[in-house]
Short mmCIF file of C-alpha atoms in Angstrom, two decimals:
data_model
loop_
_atom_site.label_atom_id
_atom_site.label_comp_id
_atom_site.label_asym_id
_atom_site.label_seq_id
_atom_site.Cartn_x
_atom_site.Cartn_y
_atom_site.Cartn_z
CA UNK A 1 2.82 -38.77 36.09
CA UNK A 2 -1.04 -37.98 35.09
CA UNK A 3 -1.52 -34.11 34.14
CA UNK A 4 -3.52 -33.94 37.61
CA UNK A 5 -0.99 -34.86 39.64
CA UNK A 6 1.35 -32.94 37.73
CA UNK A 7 -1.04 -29.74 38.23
CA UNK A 8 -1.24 -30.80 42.07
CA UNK A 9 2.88 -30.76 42.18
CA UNK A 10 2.62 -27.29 40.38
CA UNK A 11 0.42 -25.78 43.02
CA UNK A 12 2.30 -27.01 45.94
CA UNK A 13 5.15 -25.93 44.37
CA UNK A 14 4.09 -22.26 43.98
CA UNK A 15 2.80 -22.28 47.73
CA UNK A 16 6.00 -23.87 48.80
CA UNK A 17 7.55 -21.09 46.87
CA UNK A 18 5.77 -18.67 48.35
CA UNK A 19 6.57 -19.34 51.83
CA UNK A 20 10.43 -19.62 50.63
CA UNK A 21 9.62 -16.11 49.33
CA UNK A 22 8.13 -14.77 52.22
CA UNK A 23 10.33 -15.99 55.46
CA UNK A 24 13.44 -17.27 53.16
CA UNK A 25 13.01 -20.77 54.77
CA UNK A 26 10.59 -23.37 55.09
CA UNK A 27 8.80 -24.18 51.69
CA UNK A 28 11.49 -26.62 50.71
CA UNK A 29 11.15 -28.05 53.92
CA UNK A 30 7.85 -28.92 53.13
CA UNK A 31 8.16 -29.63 49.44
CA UNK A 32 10.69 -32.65 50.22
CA UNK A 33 8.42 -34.55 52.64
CA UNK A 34 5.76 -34.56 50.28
CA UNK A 35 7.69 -35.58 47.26
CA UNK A 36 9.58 -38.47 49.03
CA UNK A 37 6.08 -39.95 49.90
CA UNK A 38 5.30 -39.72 45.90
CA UNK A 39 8.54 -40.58 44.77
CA UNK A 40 11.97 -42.68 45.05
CA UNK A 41 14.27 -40.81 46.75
CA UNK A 42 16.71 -39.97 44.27
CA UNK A 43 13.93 -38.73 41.72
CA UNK A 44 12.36 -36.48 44.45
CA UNK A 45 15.99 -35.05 45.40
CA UNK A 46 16.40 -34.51 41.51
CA UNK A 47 12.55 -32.78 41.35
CA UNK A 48 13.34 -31.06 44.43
CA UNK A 49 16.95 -29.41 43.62
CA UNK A 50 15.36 -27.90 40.05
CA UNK A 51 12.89 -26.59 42.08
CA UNK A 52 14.97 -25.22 44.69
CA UNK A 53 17.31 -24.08 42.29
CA UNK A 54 14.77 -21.91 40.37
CA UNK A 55 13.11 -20.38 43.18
CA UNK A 56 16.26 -19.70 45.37
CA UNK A 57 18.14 -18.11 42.11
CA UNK A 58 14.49 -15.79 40.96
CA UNK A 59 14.59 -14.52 45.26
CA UNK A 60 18.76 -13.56 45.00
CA UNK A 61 18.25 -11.70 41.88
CA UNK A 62 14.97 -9.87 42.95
CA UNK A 63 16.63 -9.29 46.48
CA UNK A 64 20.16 -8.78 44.66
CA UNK A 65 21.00 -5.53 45.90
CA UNK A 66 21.24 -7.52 49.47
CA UNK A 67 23.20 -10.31 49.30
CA UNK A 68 26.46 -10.32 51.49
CA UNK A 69 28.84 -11.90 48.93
CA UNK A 70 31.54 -12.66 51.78
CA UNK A 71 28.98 -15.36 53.60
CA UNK A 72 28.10 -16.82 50.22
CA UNK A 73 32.21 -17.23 48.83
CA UNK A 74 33.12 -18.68 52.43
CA UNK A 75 29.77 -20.99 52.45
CA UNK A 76 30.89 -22.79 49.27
CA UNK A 77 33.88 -24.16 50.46
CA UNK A 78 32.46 -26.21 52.91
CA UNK A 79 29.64 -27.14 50.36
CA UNK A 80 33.05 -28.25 47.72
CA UNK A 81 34.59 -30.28 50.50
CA UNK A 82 31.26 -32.18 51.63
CA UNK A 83 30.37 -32.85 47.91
CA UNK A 84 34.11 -34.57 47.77
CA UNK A 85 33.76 -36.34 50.60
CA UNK A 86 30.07 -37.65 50.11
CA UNK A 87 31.33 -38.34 46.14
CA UNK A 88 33.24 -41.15 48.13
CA UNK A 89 31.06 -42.18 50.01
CA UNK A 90 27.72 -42.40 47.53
CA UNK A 91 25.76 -42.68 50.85
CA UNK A 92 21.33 -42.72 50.34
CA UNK A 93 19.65 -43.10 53.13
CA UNK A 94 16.08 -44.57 53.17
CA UNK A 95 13.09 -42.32 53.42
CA UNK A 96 12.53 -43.04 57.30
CA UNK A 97 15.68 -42.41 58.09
CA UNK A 98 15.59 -38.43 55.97
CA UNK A 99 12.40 -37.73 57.00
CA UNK A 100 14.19 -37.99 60.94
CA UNK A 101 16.95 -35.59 59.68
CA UNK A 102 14.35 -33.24 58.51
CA UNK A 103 12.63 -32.53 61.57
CA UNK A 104 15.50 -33.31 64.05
CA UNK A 105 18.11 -30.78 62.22
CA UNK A 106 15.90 -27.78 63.36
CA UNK A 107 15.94 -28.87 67.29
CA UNK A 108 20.03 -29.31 67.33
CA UNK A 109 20.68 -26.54 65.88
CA UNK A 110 18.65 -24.97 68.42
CA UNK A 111 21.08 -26.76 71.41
CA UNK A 112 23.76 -24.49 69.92
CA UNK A 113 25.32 -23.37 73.48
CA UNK A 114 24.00 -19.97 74.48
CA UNK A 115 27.16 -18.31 74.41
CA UNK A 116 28.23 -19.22 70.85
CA UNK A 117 26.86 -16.67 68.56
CA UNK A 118 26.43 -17.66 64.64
CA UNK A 119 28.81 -15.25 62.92
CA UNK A 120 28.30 -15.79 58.83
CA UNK A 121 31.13 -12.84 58.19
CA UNK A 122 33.29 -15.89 59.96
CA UNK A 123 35.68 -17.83 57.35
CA UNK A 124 35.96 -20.61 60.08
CA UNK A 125 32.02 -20.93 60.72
CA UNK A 126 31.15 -20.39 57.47
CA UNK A 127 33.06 -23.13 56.02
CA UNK A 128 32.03 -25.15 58.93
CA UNK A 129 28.19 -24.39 58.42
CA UNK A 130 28.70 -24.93 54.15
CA UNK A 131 30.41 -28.76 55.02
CA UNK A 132 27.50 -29.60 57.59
CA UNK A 133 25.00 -27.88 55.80
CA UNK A 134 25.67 -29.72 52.56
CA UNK A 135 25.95 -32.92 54.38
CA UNK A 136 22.75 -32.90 55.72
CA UNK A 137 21.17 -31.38 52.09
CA UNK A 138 22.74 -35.12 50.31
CA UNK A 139 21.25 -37.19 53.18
CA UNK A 140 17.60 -35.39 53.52
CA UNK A 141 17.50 -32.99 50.82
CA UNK A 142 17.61 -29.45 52.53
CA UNK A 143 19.59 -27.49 55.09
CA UNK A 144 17.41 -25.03 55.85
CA UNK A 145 16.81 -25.16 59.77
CA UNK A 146 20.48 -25.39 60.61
CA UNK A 147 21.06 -22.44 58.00
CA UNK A 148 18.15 -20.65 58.73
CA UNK A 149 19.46 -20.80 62.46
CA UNK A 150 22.96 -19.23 61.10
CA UNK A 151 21.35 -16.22 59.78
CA UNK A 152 18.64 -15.82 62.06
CA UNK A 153 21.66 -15.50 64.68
CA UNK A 154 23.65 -12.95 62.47
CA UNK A 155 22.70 -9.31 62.84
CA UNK A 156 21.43 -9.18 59.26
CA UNK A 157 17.76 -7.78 58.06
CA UNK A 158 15.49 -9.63 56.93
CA UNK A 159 16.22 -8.47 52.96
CA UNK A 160 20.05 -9.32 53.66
CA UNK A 161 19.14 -12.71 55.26
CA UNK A 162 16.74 -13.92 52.44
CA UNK A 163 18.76 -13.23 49.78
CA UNK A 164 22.28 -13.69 50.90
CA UNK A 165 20.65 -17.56 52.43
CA UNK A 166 19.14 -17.82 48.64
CA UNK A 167 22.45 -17.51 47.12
CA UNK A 168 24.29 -19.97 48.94
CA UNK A 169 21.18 -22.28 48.11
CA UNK A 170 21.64 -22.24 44.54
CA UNK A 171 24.31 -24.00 44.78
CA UNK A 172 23.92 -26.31 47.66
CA UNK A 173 21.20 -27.35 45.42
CA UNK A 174 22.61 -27.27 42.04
CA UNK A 175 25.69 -29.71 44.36
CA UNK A 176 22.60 -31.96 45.17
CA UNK A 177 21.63 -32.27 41.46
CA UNK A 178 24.86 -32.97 40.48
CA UNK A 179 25.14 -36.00 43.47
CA UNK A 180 21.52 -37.30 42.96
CA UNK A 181 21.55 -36.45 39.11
CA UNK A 182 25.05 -38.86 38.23
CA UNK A 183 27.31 -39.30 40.65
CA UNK A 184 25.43 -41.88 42.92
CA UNK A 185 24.78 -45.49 41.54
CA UNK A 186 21.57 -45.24 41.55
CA UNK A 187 20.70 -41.74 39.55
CA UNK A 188 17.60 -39.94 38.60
CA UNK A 189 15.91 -39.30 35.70
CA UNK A 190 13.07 -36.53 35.31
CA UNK A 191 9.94 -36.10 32.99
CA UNK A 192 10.96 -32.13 31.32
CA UNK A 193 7.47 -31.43 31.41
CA UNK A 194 7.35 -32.03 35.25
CA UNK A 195 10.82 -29.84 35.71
CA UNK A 196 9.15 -26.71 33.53
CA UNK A 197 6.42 -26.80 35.61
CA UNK A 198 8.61 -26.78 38.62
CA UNK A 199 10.79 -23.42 37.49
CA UNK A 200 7.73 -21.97 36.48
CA UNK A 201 6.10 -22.68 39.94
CA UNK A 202 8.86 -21.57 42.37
CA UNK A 203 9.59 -18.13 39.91
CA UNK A 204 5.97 -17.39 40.41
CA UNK A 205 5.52 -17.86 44.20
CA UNK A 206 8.25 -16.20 45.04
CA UNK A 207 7.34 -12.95 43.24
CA UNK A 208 3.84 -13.05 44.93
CA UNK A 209 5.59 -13.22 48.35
CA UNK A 210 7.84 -10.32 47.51
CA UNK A 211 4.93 -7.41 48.82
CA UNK A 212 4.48 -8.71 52.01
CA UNK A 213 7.91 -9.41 52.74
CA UNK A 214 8.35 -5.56 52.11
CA UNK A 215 5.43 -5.29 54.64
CA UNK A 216 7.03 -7.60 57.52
CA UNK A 217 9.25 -6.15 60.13
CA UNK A 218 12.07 -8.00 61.03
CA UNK A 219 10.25 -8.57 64.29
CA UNK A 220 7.26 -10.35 63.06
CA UNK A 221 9.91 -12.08 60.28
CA UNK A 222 12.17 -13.69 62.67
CA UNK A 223 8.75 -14.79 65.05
CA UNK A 224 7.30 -16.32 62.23
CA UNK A 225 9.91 -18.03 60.99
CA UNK A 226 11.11 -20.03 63.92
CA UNK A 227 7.25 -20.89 64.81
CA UNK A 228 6.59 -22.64 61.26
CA UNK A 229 9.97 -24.40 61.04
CA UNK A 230 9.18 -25.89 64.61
CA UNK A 231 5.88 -26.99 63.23
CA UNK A 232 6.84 -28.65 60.55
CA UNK A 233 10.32 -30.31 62.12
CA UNK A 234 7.73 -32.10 64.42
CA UNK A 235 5.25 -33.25 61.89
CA UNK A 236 8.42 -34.98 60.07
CA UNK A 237 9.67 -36.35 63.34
CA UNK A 238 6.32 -37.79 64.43
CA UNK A 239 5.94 -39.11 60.31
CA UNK A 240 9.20 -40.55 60.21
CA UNK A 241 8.84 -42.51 63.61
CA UNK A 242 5.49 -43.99 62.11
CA UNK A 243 6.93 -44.84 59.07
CA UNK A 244 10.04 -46.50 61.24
CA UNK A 245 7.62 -48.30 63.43
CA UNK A 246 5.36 -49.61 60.70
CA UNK A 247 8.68 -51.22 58.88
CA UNK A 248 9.23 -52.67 61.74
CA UNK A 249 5.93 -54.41 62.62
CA UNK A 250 5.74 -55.46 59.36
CA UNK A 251 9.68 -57.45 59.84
CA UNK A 252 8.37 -58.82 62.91
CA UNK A 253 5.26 -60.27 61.58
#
């Protein structure tokens, strides 16, 4: 990559951070769709699990005092059992079909019967939510909407809900690394330069976001929240569809 687009990926990267920072969801939602349209898909899962892994681990250890370890222990089960099974299967879907995932993960998560209340302090559900979770993080890259609708449902702050959702992040992204990084057939490589940039990036927007998530009621965190993952679900939706239409056209003709 040039030093400008470099530069480029660094600013998006602190923004992207800095929403992360701010709502504990969303910026590597964001981050993922635009480096798959830069990138092959296992080099943008490899950009974007340093990155995540930076920024998720610099927002646990400023919001340390917060995290519910009991969540976090239970969550990485599941995320050991999916990474076993998916090890088997070396499954990589093609950027259509993740970009679909991204934006239609938020919406089912959301058809979660009324009467079933997301209960993190759950062994069962926790393990549950870490296998799914970590599924859906090796086919599209992140799990955030389906986690972030876990927590949201839990009666947990908004300090507790960033940083304990941070935690288990680390390592559904430092599993991703490992997949996208050597385990699949067809694994990454990165430019160092480009993954400095990235840690540097994420640590930085997330301490910027840090004052006005002190600021925030849990109110205005939790309306927030939903409104810009439901935004940017549909923009993936809408821009995978294209991009599945297109391909298709293109067969035809």
């Amino acid at each position: 990559m040039t030093p400008l687009m470099i530069a480029a990926l660094g600013l998006l990267m602190v923004a992207t951070a800095f929403l992360s920072g701010l709502f504990g969801m969303a910026g590597g939602l964001i981050l993922i769709g635009v480096l798959l349209a830069l990138m092959p898909l296992p080099t943008a899962m490899v950009l974007h699990a340093i990155t995540q892994m930076a920024s998720n681990a610099w927002r646990a250890f400023l919001w340390r005092a917060h995290i519910r370890w009991r969540p976090v222990s239970v969550y990485l089960i599941g995320c050991a059992l999916a990474l076993a099974l998916w090890s088997i299967a070396r499954y990589v879907p093609d950027k259509p079909i993740a970009l679909l995932l991204l934006g239609v993960t938020p919406f089912m998560a959301r058809m979660t019967p009324s009467g079933f209340k997301p209960n993190p302090e759950s062994i069962w559900q926790g393990a549950f939510y870490g296998l799914v979770c970590m599924g859906l993080m090796l086919m599209t890259g992140v799990s955030g909407p389906l986690m972030d609708t876990f927590f949201l449902g839990a009666k947990f702050g908004r300090r507790e809900i960033v940083a304990t959702k941070a935690t288990c992040q680390v390592a559904s992204h430092f599993t991703k690394l490992i997949y996208f990084g050597g385990i699949i057939d067809q694994a990454a490589t990165l430019d160092p330069v480009l993954a400095l940039v990235a840690i540097a990036a994420s640590m930085l927007g997330t301490t910027l976001a840090r004052r006005i998530l002190e600021a925030m009621s849990d109110a205005q965190f939790r309306i927030w929240a939903n409104r810009l993952i439901t935004t940017v679900a549909s923009y993936y939706i809408l821009y995978g569809g294209w991009l599945l239409l297109a391909r298709s056209s293109v067969a035809s003709n």
